[in-house]
Amino acid sequence: MRWTQQLIPTLREVPQEAEIASHQLLLRAGLIRKLAGGLYTFLPLGRRALRKVEQIVREEMDRAGALEILMPAMHPQELWEQTGRFAVLKDVMFKIKDRQERNMVLGPTHEEVATELVAHEVQSYRQLPLNLYQIQTKFRDEIRPRFGLMRAKEFIMKDAYSFDADEAGVERSYRAMYTAYERIFKRCGLRTKAVEADSGAMGGSASHEFMVLADAGEDGLVECDACCYAANLDRAEGLHRGPREFAGAELPPAVVPTPGRRTMAAVAAFFQAPPARLIKTLIYLADQQPVAVLVPGDREVNELKLQRVLQATALVLADDATIARVTGAPVGFAGPVGLPLRIVADEKLQGYRGAITGANQPDAHLINVDLARDARIAAFADLSNALDGDSCPRCAAGRLHARRGIEVGHVFKLGTKYCTALGAGYLDAAGVRQTPIMGCYGIGVTRTLQAVLEQSRDDHGIIWPISIAPCAVEVLPINVQHAPTLQAALALTAALEHAGCDVLLDDRDERPGVKFKDADLLGLPIRVNIGEKSLAKGVVEIKLRHNGSLTAVPPEQAPAAVQACAQELWAAVAP
Ligand code: ATP
Ligand code: MG
């Protein structure tokens, strides 16, 4: 492959639109271009890399026994209404009408379509287990499309749907997918961490996310430093460490004027108290009913957890007027003592004494609050996010550490929700009609590609794992005007291509500096520099991108030497 016959528009400048390194590299290395927010074109080298990721995914799904299909991107809206998910996902779905005015949607995921298929095609237990997958385009009207391929409006996902006769079967299917995911990410040269996840709108029982640890990640997670516990912040249950009794625990509550101190930080500073000594009181409307929610002053309410505990369909923070009406004070001064509302408290507040809360009066707080003595708490439950430094809920001995992550894959046990809603059933060996149990498994294929770049790069550019690099080798004749140099480059390219290596030959008549810079930016794993000076000494130079090592070999030995390097690089990404 010759550079001059390709479309590789590398950029010197860091494009304004790209905030994170991997997005900048995708643009600068000429792999993608933006059409509009969240919509990208893959240029030839980007497409090559994407194909390799897709192929790894495909091979591992096939290996795990899943069957490849291809479902439509456009679905009748009615199908989504049957499972009740149109109401849940309608804002995220692109909605269109055909010329007969029929309501259609562009699929953000395919549980409904896969289940509809199984409802028609599966009748007997003999047809189970069945795992169907596709590699296909998804559409999501994301609130904030950003970071290039990471959160796009249109992206490629591998989605798989398993159907089993019983719980033991689901467990096997789930394990098989989990293992396949580990193999896929390893083969892509990506280090991932599987974390326990919330099953959220999916409504299933178990779920794991595969995270790439990165500061640019949009997900928060915690991991234990002593055992293997790791969980998404949405779900993690950190155990409280630190005191629950503070000065004044024995005294009765007392009102202290706190003019204008509305925030936790301002109140903590005013009392010179640690934020954990404060009790934060938030007023929510759960299905329109006001409810007070208490968490320690250093923590945030986790609304997913709260919604589950309250069993509320709709949950929103109350507006200022409602807060003033139900607490008798403006925003910032609510507290649990004497509050005529249902109060739920974070379990980390159990045993809190000597705490500081709002006084339900303008510009005043209460000190010496003993929660059990002074307030009527309807229920204690896990309502807050885990924090860095919490004790591990699994082993209790370890501490949790907060990390950022990029979710590249997600596996779920779904239960029977979709099969029941769409009438999928089968006859068991005794001829009794049963409902299959479902699992679903997604990998963001385009997001995975970018996540590799986020993890594998340096100041000069990309460091491609050989398995998904657009090409394994770049041959770089330093001066193409020098005939022997070009000759040697062409000969080496031909020999490597003959041996099955994919090679990019930088045959541009450019200054060496430009070519070297682009080579580092593009970051193909193995590079061979061919120059007049080294040829005069009877050698060419092999340079490995990941560690910068240089080896000089005679031109005739170069093909074998390059292949030996390639073999080592392949071994590093073997599952
Ligand atoms: P997120 O929490 O990041 O919005 P999600 O949990 O909604 O993702 P899933 O429904 O689990 O996503 O989809 C499966 C996979 O598809 C995700 O693990 C992720 O890798 C990928 N993905 C989801 N949304 C996007 C997007 N907008 N752009 C690119 N990839 C995405
Ligand atoms: Mg997910």
Coordinates of C-alpha atoms and ligand atoms in Angstrom, one line a residue:
M1 CA 0.0 0.0 0.0
R2 CA 1.5 3.3 -1.1
W3 CA 1.0 6.5 0.9
T4 CA 0.7 8.6 -2.3
Q5 CA -2.2 6.4 -3.5
Q6 CA -4.0 6.6 -0.2
L7 CA -6.1 9.2 1.6
I8 CA -4.1 9.8 4.8
P9 CA -4.7 13.5 5.7
T10 CA -2.5 13.8 8.8
L11 CA -2.8 17.1 10.7
R12 CA 0.0 19.1 12.4
E13 CA -2.3 21.1 14.6
V14 CA -4.4 19.7 17.4
P15 CA -8.0 20.2 16.2
Q16 CA -10.1 22.5 18.3
E17 CA -13.1 20.2 18.4
A18 CA -11.2 17.4 20.2
E19 CA -11.0 17.5 23.9
I20 CA -9.4 14.2 24.7
A21 CA -6.1 12.6 23.4
S22 CA -7.7 9.7 21.6
H23 CA -10.1 11.9 19.7
Q24 CA -7.3 14.3 18.7
L25 CA -5.2 11.3 17.5
L26 CA -8.1 9.9 15.4
L27 CA -8.3 13.2 13.6
R28 CA -4.6 14.0 13.4
A29 CA -3.6 10.6 12.1
G30 CA -6.3 10.9 9.4
L31 CA -8.4 8.0 10.6
I32 CA -11.8 9.8 10.9
R33 CA -13.5 13.1 9.9
K34 CA -16.5 14.7 11.5
L35 CA -19.6 15.2 9.4
A36 CA -21.6 16.8 12.2
G37 CA -21.9 16.5 16.0
G38 CA -21.7 12.8 16.9
L39 CA -21.4 11.7 13.2
Y40 CA -18.1 10.6 11.8
T41 CA -16.7 9.2 8.5
F42 CA -14.0 6.5 8.7
L43 CA -11.2 7.3 6.3
P44 CA -9.4 4.3 4.7
L45 CA -6.9 3.7 7.5
G46 CA -9.5 4.1 10.2
R47 CA -11.8 1.7 8.3
R48 CA -9.0 -0.8 8.2
A49 CA -8.5 -0.7 11.9
L50 CA -12.2 -0.9 12.6
R51 CA -12.5 -3.9 10.3
K52 CA -9.8 -5.7 12.4
V53 CA -11.7 -4.9 15.6
E54 CA -14.9 -6.2 14.0
Q55 CA -13.1 -9.3 12.9
I56 CA -11.7 -10.1 16.3
V57 CA -15.2 -9.6 17.8
R58 CA -16.7 -11.9 15.1
E59 CA -14.2 -14.6 15.6
E60 CA -14.7 -14.7 19.3
M61 CA -18.4 -14.6 19.1
D62 CA -18.4 -17.5 16.6
R63 CA -16.0 -19.4 18.8
A64 CA -18.3 -19.0 21.8
G65 CA -21.1 -20.5 19.7
A66 CA -23.1 -17.4 18.9
L67 CA -24.7 -17.1 15.5
E68 CA -24.2 -14.0 13.3
I69 CA -27.3 -12.3 11.9
L70 CA -28.1 -8.8 10.7
M71 CA -31.2 -7.0 12.0
P72 CA -32.7 -3.8 10.5
A73 CA -31.7 -0.5 12.0
M74 CA -35.2 0.8 11.5
H75 CA -38.0 -0.6 13.6
P76 CA -41.8 -0.1 13.9
Q77 CA -42.4 2.0 17.0
E78 CA -45.2 -0.3 17.9
L79 CA -42.7 -3.1 18.8
W80 CA -41.1 -0.8 21.4
E81 CA -44.5 0.1 22.8
Q82 CA -45.2 -3.6 23.4
T83 CA -42.4 -3.9 25.8
G84 CA -43.0 -0.6 27.4
R85 CA -39.6 0.7 26.4
F86 CA -40.8 3.3 24.0
A87 CA -41.8 5.4 27.1
V88 CA -38.4 4.8 28.7
L89 CA -36.2 5.4 25.7
K90 CA -38.2 7.8 23.5
D91 CA -35.9 10.7 24.1
V92 CA -32.9 8.7 23.1
M93 CA -34.5 7.3 20.0
F94 CA -34.6 9.0 16.6
K95 CA -38.2 8.9 15.5
I96 CA -39.3 9.0 11.9
K97 CA -42.4 8.4 9.8
D98 CA -42.6 6.5 6.5
R99 CA -44.7 7.8 3.6
Q100 CA -47.8 6.0 5.0
E101 CA -47.3 8.0 8.2
R102 CA -46.3 4.9 10.2
N103 CA -44.2 5.6 13.2
M104 CA -40.7 4.2 13.0
V105 CA -37.6 4.4 15.2
L106 CA -33.9 3.9 14.6
G107 CA -32.8 1.2 17.0
P108 CA -30.6 2.3 19.9
T109 CA -30.3 -1.5 20.8
H110 CA -32.1 -4.6 19.6
E111 CA -33.6 -6.6 22.5
E112 CA -37.1 -6.1 21.0
V113 CA -36.2 -7.1 17.4
A114 CA -34.2 -10.2 18.6
T115 CA -37.0 -11.4 20.8
E116 CA -39.6 -10.8 18.2
L117 CA -37.6 -13.1 15.9
V118 CA -37.3 -15.8 18.5
A119 CA -41.0 -15.5 19.3
H120 CA -41.6 -16.6 15.7
E121 CA -38.8 -19.0 15.1
V122 CA -38.4 -21.0 18.4
Q123 CA -41.1 -23.5 19.4
S124 CA -39.2 -26.3 21.2
Y125 CA -36.7 -26.7 24.0
R126 CA -34.6 -28.6 21.3
Q127 CA -33.9 -25.2 19.7
L128 CA -32.3 -23.8 22.9
P129 CA -29.9 -22.5 23.9
L130 CA -29.7 -19.9 21.1
N131 CA -27.4 -16.9 21.0
L132 CA -27.8 -14.5 18.1
Y133 CA -25.5 -11.6 17.4
Q134 CA -24.8 -8.8 14.9
I135 CA -22.3 -6.1 14.3
Q136 CA -24.4 -3.2 13.2
T137 CA -25.1 0.5 13.4
K138 CA -27.0 1.9 16.4
F139 CA -28.6 5.3 16.7
R140 CA -28.9 7.3 19.9
D141 CA -29.9 10.9 20.3
E142 CA -27.4 11.4 23.1
I143 CA -27.8 14.5 25.4
R144 CA -24.1 15.2 25.0
P145 CA -22.4 13.6 22.0
R146 CA -18.7 14.1 22.6
F147 CA -15.2 12.8 22.5
G148 CA -15.5 11.6 18.9
L149 CA -16.4 8.0 18.6
M150 CA -16.8 7.6 22.4
R151 CA -20.2 9.0 22.6
A152 CA -21.6 9.3 19.1
K153 CA -25.1 9.6 17.7
E154 CA -24.5 6.8 15.3
F155 CA -22.0 4.1 16.2
I156 CA -21.2 0.4 15.6
M157 CA -22.1 -2.1 18.3
K158 CA -21.8 -5.8 18.5
D159 CA -25.0 -6.9 20.2
A160 CA -25.8 -10.5 21.2
Y161 CA -29.0 -12.0 22.6
S162 CA -29.0 -15.4 24.3
F163 CA -32.1 -17.5 25.0
D164 CA -32.0 -20.4 27.4
A165 CA -34.4 -22.9 28.9
D166 CA -33.3 -22.5 32.5
E167 CA -31.2 -20.5 35.0
A168 CA -28.3 -22.9 34.7
G169 CA -28.4 -22.3 30.9
V170 CA -28.3 -18.5 31.3
E171 CA -25.4 -18.8 33.7
R172 CA -23.5 -20.8 31.0
S173 CA -24.4 -18.3 28.3
Y174 CA -23.4 -15.4 30.5
R175 CA -20.1 -17.0 31.4
A176 CA -19.4 -17.8 27.7
M177 CA -19.9 -14.2 26.7
Y178 CA -17.9 -12.9 29.7
T179 CA -15.0 -15.1 28.6
A180 CA -15.4 -14.1 25.0
Y181 CA -15.2 -10.4 26.1
E182 CA -12.0 -11.0 28.0
R183 CA -10.5 -12.6 24.9
I184 CA -11.7 -9.9 22.6
F185 CA -10.3 -7.1 24.6
K186 CA -7.0 -8.9 25.1
R187 CA -6.7 -9.5 21.4
C188 CA -7.4 -5.8 20.7
G189 CA -4.4 -5.0 23.0
L190 CA -6.8 -3.4 25.5
R191 CA -6.5 -3.8 29.3
T192 CA -10.0 -3.8 30.8
K193 CA -11.5 -4.4 34.2
A194 CA -14.8 -6.1 34.6
V195 CA -16.9 -4.3 37.2
E196 CA -20.3 -5.0 38.7
A197 CA -22.9 -2.8 37.1
D198 CA -26.4 -1.6 37.6
S199 CA -28.9 -3.3 35.3
G200 CA -30.9 0.0 35.1
A201 CA -33.6 0.3 32.5
M202 CA -32.8 -3.2 31.2
G203 CA -34.4 -4.7 34.3
G204 CA -32.3 -7.7 34.7
S205 CA -30.6 -9.5 37.6
A206 CA -26.8 -9.5 37.0
S207 CA -24.6 -7.4 34.9
H208 CA -20.9 -6.5 34.4
E209 CA -19.3 -3.7 32.5
F210 CA -15.9 -4.0 30.9
M211 CA -14.1 -0.8 31.7
V212 CA -10.9 0.7 30.3
L213 CA -9.4 2.7 33.1
A214 CA -8.7 6.2 31.9
D215 CA -8.9 9.7 33.2
A216 CA -11.0 10.7 30.2
G217 CA -13.6 8.0 31.1
E218 CA -17.1 9.2 31.7
D219 CA -17.9 6.5 34.2
G220 CA -17.0 6.4 37.9
L221 CA -16.1 3.2 39.5
V222 CA -14.4 1.9 42.6
E223 CA -12.0 -1.1 43.0
C224 CA -10.8 -2.8 46.2
D225 CA -7.1 -2.9 46.9
A226 CA -7.4 -6.2 48.8
C227 CA -9.9 -8.4 46.9
C228 CA -11.3 -8.5 43.4
Y229 CA -14.3 -6.4 44.1
A230 CA -14.9 -3.6 41.5
A231 CA -18.2 -1.9 40.8
N232 CA -19.6 1.0 38.9
L233 CA -20.3 4.0 41.1
D234 CA -24.0 3.6 40.2
R235 CA -24.0 0.4 42.1
A236 CA -21.0 0.3 44.4
E237 CA -21.8 -0.1 48.1
G238 CA -18.9 1.5 50.0
L239 CA -18.9 0.8 53.7
H240 CA -18.7 3.8 56.0
R241 CA -15.3 4.4 57.6
G242 CA -14.8 7.1 60.1
P243 CA -16.7 8.4 63.1
R244 CA -20.5 8.5 63.5
E245 CA -20.3 10.3 66.9
F246 CA -19.2 13.9 67.0
A247 CA -18.8 16.6 69.7
G248 CA -22.1 17.5 71.4
A249 CA -23.6 14.0 71.0
E250 CA -25.0 14.1 74.6
L251 CA -26.5 17.5 74.3
P252 CA -30.0 18.4 73.1
P253 CA -30.3 19.9 69.6
A254 CA -29.7 23.7 69.5
V255 CA -30.5 26.3 66.8
V256 CA -27.5 28.3 65.6
P257 CA -27.9 31.2 63.2
T258 CA -26.1 30.6 60.0
P259 CA -27.0 33.6 57.8
G260 CA -26.5 32.8 54.1
R261 CA -24.7 29.5 54.7
R262 CA -26.6 27.3 52.2
T263 CA -24.0 24.9 50.8
M264 CA -22.4 22.0 52.6
A265 CA -19.0 23.7 52.1
A266 CA -20.2 27.0 53.6
V267 CA -21.8 25.3 56.6
A268 CA -18.8 23.1 57.3
A269 CA -16.5 26.1 57.1
F270 CA -18.8 28.1 59.4
F271 CA -18.8 25.4 62.1
Q272 CA -15.2 24.4 61.3
A273 CA -16.5 20.8 61.1
P274 CA -15.6 18.0 58.6
P275 CA -18.3 17.7 55.9
A276 CA -19.0 14.2 57.1
R277 CA -20.4 15.6 60.3
L278 CA -23.1 17.4 58.4
I279 CA -26.3 15.7 57.3
K280 CA -27.5 16.8 53.8
T281 CA -31.3 16.9 53.5
L282 CA -32.7 16.8 49.9
I283 CA -36.3 17.0 49.0
Y284 CA -37.4 14.9 46.1
L285 CA -40.7 14.3 44.4
A286 CA -41.2 10.6 44.0
D287 CA -44.2 10.1 41.7
Q288 CA -45.1 13.7 42.7
Q289 CA -45.0 12.9 46.5
P290 CA -42.4 14.9 48.5
V291 CA -39.9 12.8 50.4
A292 CA -36.9 13.9 52.4
V293 CA -33.6 12.1 51.6
L294 CA -30.6 12.3 54.0
V295 CA -27.0 11.5 53.2
P296 CA -23.8 12.4 55.0
G297 CA -22.5 15.8 54.0
D298 CA -19.5 14.5 52.1
R299 CA -21.6 12.2 49.8
E300 CA -24.0 12.5 46.9
V301 CA -27.4 10.9 46.6
N302 CA -27.3 8.1 44.1
E303 CA -30.7 8.6 42.3
L304 CA -30.7 5.1 40.8
K305 CA -30.4 3.6 44.3
L306 CA -33.0 6.0 45.6
Q307 CA -35.5 5.3 42.9
R308 CA -35.2 1.6 43.5
V309 CA -35.6 2.0 47.3
L310 CA -38.7 4.3 46.8
Q311 CA -40.0 2.1 44.0
A312 CA -40.8 5.3 42.2
T313 CA -41.5 5.5 38.5
A314 CA -40.6 9.2 38.3
L315 CA -38.0 10.9 40.6
V316 CA -37.0 14.5 40.5
L317 CA -35.5 17.0 42.9
A318 CA -38.3 19.3 44.2
D319 CA -38.4 22.8 43.0
D320 CA -37.6 25.7 45.3
A321 CA -41.3 26.6 45.9
T322 CA -42.1 23.1 47.0
I323 CA -39.0 23.0 49.3
A324 CA -40.1 26.2 50.9
R325 CA -43.6 25.0 51.4
V326 CA -42.8 21.6 52.9
T327 CA -39.8 22.6 55.0
G328 CA -40.8 26.1 56.0
A329 CA -37.4 27.4 55.0
P330 CA -35.7 28.4 51.7
V331 CA -33.4 26.0 49.9
G332 CA -30.3 25.2 51.9
F333 CA -31.8 25.0 55.4
A334 CA -33.8 21.8 55.4
G335 CA -33.3 19.2 58.1
P336 CA -34.9 16.0 59.5
V337 CA -35.8 17.2 62.9
G338 CA -39.5 17.9 63.1
L339 CA -39.9 17.7 59.4
P340 CA -43.5 16.5 58.6
L341 CA -42.5 14.3 55.6
R342 CA -41.5 10.8 54.9
I343 CA -37.8 10.6 55.6
V344 CA -35.4 8.0 54.2
A345 CA -31.8 8.1 55.3
D346 CA -28.6 6.6 53.9
E347 CA -27.5 3.6 56.0
K348 CA -24.2 5.3 56.6
L349 CA -26.1 7.7 58.9
Q350 CA -27.1 4.9 61.3
G351 CA -25.9 5.9 64.7
Y352 CA -25.1 9.5 63.8
R353 CA -24.9 11.7 66.9
G354 CA -23.6 15.2 67.4
A355 CA -24.4 15.9 63.8
I356 CA -25.3 19.2 62.1
T357 CA -28.4 19.6 60.0
G358 CA -30.6 22.4 58.6
A359 CA -33.1 23.8 61.1
N360 CA -36.1 24.2 58.7
Q361 CA -35.9 27.9 59.5
P362 CA -34.4 30.6 57.3
D363 CA -30.7 31.1 58.0
A364 CA -30.3 28.6 60.8
H365 CA -28.9 25.1 61.5
L366 CA -29.2 22.6 64.3
I367 CA -26.2 21.2 66.1
N368 CA -26.0 18.2 68.5
V369 CA -28.5 16.2 66.4
D370 CA -28.8 12.5 67.4
L371 CA -30.6 11.1 64.4
A372 CA -32.3 8.2 66.3
R373 CA -33.3 10.4 69.2
D374 CA -34.4 13.6 67.3
A375 CA -35.8 12.5 64.0
R376 CA -38.4 10.0 62.7
I377 CA -36.7 8.0 59.9
A378 CA -39.0 5.8 57.9
A379 CA -36.1 3.7 56.5
F380 CA -32.4 3.4 56.3
A381 CA -31.0 2.1 53.0
D382 CA -28.0 2.4 50.7
L383 CA -28.7 5.7 49.0
S384 CA -25.4 7.3 48.4
N385 CA -22.3 6.9 46.2
A386 CA -19.3 5.1 47.5
L387 CA -16.3 7.3 48.1
D388 CA -12.6 6.8 47.7
G389 CA -11.3 5.4 51.0
D390 CA -14.6 3.5 52.0
S391 CA -14.2 0.0 53.2
C392 CA -14.9 -2.8 50.7
P393 CA -18.4 -4.3 51.0
R394 CA -17.0 -7.7 49.9
C395 CA -14.0 -8.3 52.0
A396 CA -14.3 -5.4 54.6
A397 CA -10.5 -5.5 55.0
G398 CA -9.6 -3.6 51.8
R399 CA -10.2 0.1 50.9
L400 CA -12.0 1.2 47.8
H401 CA -10.2 3.4 45.3
A402 CA -12.1 5.7 43.0
R403 CA -11.2 5.5 39.3
R404 CA -12.5 6.8 36.0
G405 CA -13.4 4.3 33.2
I406 CA -14.6 4.0 29.6
E407 CA -17.3 1.4 29.3
V408 CA -16.4 -0.7 26.2
G409 CA -18.7 -3.7 26.9
H410 CA -21.6 -4.7 28.9
V411 CA -23.1 -8.1 29.7
F412 CA -26.6 -8.6 31.3
K413 CA -28.8 -11.3 32.5
L414 CA -32.3 -10.1 31.5
G415 CA -34.7 -12.7 32.8
T416 CA -38.0 -13.1 31.0
K417 CA -39.3 -9.5 30.6
Y418 CA -38.9 -9.2 26.8
C419 CA -40.0 -12.8 26.0
T420 CA -43.1 -12.4 28.1
A421 CA -44.0 -9.0 26.6
L422 CA -43.5 -10.3 23.0
G423 CA -45.0 -13.7 23.5
A424 CA -41.8 -15.8 23.0
G425 CA -42.2 -19.3 24.4
Y426 CA -41.2 -22.9 23.8
L427 CA -42.5 -26.3 24.7
D428 CA -40.4 -28.2 27.2
A429 CA -39.7 -31.9 27.1
A430 CA -43.0 -32.6 28.9
G431 CA -44.9 -30.5 26.3
V432 CA -45.5 -27.6 28.7
R433 CA -45.1 -24.1 27.4
Q434 CA -42.3 -22.2 29.0
T435 CA -40.7 -18.8 28.7
P436 CA -37.0 -18.6 27.6
I437 CA -34.6 -16.7 29.8
M438 CA -32.7 -14.0 28.1
G439 CA -29.2 -12.4 28.3
C440 CA -27.9 -9.5 26.3
Y441 CA -24.3 -8.6 25.6
G442 CA -23.0 -5.4 23.9
I443 CA -19.6 -4.1 22.8
G444 CA -19.2 -0.6 21.5
V445 CA -17.0 -1.5 18.5
T446 CA -16.2 2.0 17.5
R447 CA -15.8 3.1 21.1
T448 CA -13.4 0.2 21.6
L449 CA -11.2 1.3 18.8
Q450 CA -10.9 4.8 20.3
A451 CA -10.4 3.4 23.8
V452 CA -7.3 1.5 22.5
L453 CA -5.9 4.9 21.4
E454 CA -6.7 6.5 24.7
Q455 CA -4.7 3.7 26.4
S456 CA -1.9 3.2 23.9
R457 CA -0.2 6.4 22.9
D458 CA 2.6 8.8 23.8
D459 CA 3.4 12.5 23.1
H460 CA 4.2 11.7 19.5
G461 CA 1.2 9.7 18.5
I462 CA -0.6 6.4 18.5
I463 CA 1.0 3.1 19.5
W464 CA -1.1 0.5 17.7
P465 CA -1.3 -3.0 19.0
I466 CA -0.4 -5.1 16.0
S467 CA -3.7 -6.9 16.0
I468 CA -5.8 -3.9 15.0
A469 CA -3.2 -1.6 13.5
P470 CA -4.2 -0.3 10.0
C471 CA -1.0 -1.9 8.8
A472 CA 1.6 -3.9 10.7
V473 CA 4.6 -2.2 9.1
E474 CA 5.6 1.1 7.6
V475 CA 8.4 1.2 5.2
L476 CA 10.0 4.6 5.2
P477 CA 12.4 5.5 2.4
I478 CA 14.0 8.7 3.6
N479 CA 14.6 10.2 0.2
V480 CA 12.6 8.7 -2.6
Q481 CA 14.7 10.7 -5.2
H482 CA 17.6 8.5 -4.3
A483 CA 17.1 5.5 -6.6
P484 CA 18.8 2.8 -4.6
T485 CA 16.8 3.9 -1.5
L486 CA 13.5 3.6 -3.4
Q487 CA 14.6 0.3 -4.9
A488 CA 15.3 -1.2 -1.5
A489 CA 12.0 0.1 -0.1
L490 CA 10.0 -1.3 -3.0
A491 CA 11.8 -4.7 -2.7
L492 CA 11.2 -4.9 1.0
T493 CA 7.5 -3.9 0.7
A494 CA 7.0 -6.6 -2.0
A495 CA 8.8 -9.2 0.1
L496 CA 6.7 -8.4 3.2
E497 CA 3.5 -8.3 1.3
H498 CA 4.3 -11.6 -0.3
A499 CA 4.8 -13.0 3.2
G500 CA 1.3 -11.8 4.1
C501 CA 2.3 -8.7 6.0
D502 CA 0.2 -5.5 5.5
V503 CA 2.6 -2.7 4.7
L504 CA 2.3 1.0 4.2
L505 CA 5.1 2.4 2.0
D506 CA 5.6 6.1 2.6
D507 CA 6.6 6.9 -0.9
R508 CA 6.0 10.6 -0.5
D509 CA 8.6 13.0 -1.7
E510 CA 8.6 14.9 1.6
R511 CA 11.2 16.1 4.0
P512 CA 12.5 13.4 6.4
G513 CA 11.2 15.4 9.4
V514 CA 7.7 15.4 8.0
K515 CA 7.8 11.7 7.3
F516 CA 9.3 10.7 10.7
K517 CA 6.7 12.8 12.5
D518 CA 3.8 11.3 10.5
A519 CA 5.2 7.8 11.1
D520 CA 5.2 8.4 14.9
L521 CA 1.8 10.0 14.8
L522 CA 0.3 7.2 12.8
G523 CA 2.1 4.8 15.1
L524 CA 2.2 1.5 13.1
P525 CA 3.9 -1.1 15.2
I526 CA 7.0 -1.7 13.1
R527 CA 8.9 0.7 10.9
V528 CA 11.8 0.2 8.6
N529 CA 13.8 3.4 7.8
I530 CA 15.8 3.1 4.6
G531 CA 18.3 5.9 4.0
E532 CA 21.2 6.6 1.8
K533 CA 23.7 6.7 4.7
S534 CA 22.7 3.4 6.3
L535 CA 22.4 1.7 2.9
A536 CA 26.0 2.8 2.3
K537 CA 26.9 0.9 5.5
G538 CA 24.9 -2.1 4.2
V539 CA 22.0 -1.9 6.6
V540 CA 18.4 -0.7 7.0
E541 CA 17.0 0.3 10.4
I542 CA 14.0 -1.5 12.1
K543 CA 12.3 0.6 14.7
L544 CA 9.6 -0.6 17.1
R545 CA 7.0 2.0 17.9
H546 CA 6.1 0.7 21.4
N547 CA 9.6 0.9 22.9
G548 CA 11.5 2.9 20.3
S549 CA 14.2 0.1 19.9
L550 CA 16.3 0.3 16.9
T551 CA 18.0 -2.6 15.1
A552 CA 20.2 -2.4 12.0
V553 CA 20.0 -5.3 9.6
P554 CA 21.3 -5.9 6.0
P555 CA 18.4 -5.3 3.6
E556 CA 18.2 -8.9 2.5
Q557 CA 17.6 -10.0 6.1
A558 CA 15.0 -7.3 6.8
P559 CA 11.9 -9.3 5.8
A560 CA 12.8 -12.1 8.2
A561 CA 13.8 -9.7 10.9
V562 CA 10.5 -7.7 10.5
Q563 CA 8.5 -10.9 10.7
A564 CA 10.3 -12.0 13.9
C565 CA 9.4 -8.7 15.4
A566 CA 5.8 -9.1 14.3
Q567 CA 5.6 -12.5 15.8
E568 CA 6.6 -11.1 19.2
L569 CA 4.1 -8.4 19.0
W570 CA 1.4 -10.9 18.1
A571 CA 2.3 -13.0 21.1
A572 CA 1.7 -10.0 23.4
V573 CA -1.9 -9.8 22.3
A574 CA -2.6 -13.5 22.3
P575 CA -5.6 -14.4 24.6
Ligands
ATP1 P1 -23.2 4.7 28.3 O1 -23.4 4.4 29.7 O2 -21.8 5.0 28.0 O3 -24.1 5.7 27.7 P2 -24.8 2.4 27.8 O4 -24.6 1.7 29.0 O5 -26.0 3.2 27.5 O6 -23.5 3.3 27.5 P3 -25.2 -0.1 26.4 O7 -26.6 0.1 26.1 O8 -24.7 -0.9 27.5 O9 -24.5 1.4 26.6 O10 -24.5 -0.4 25.0 C1 -23.4 -1.3 24.8 C2 -22.1 -0.6 24.4 O11 -22.3 0.3 23.4 C3 -21.5 0.2 25.5 O12 -20.8 -0.6 26.5 C4 -20.6 1.1 24.8 O13 -19.4 0.5 24.6 C5 -21.3 1.3 23.5 N1 -22.0 2.6 23.4 C6 -23.1 3.0 24.0 N2 -23.5 4.2 23.7 C7 -22.6 4.7 22.8 C8 -22.4 5.9 22.1 N3 -23.3 6.9 22.2 N4 -21.4 6.0 21.2 C9 -20.5 5.0 21.1 N5 -20.6 3.8 21.8 C10 -21.6 3.7 22.6
MG2 MG -24.1 -0.1 29.4

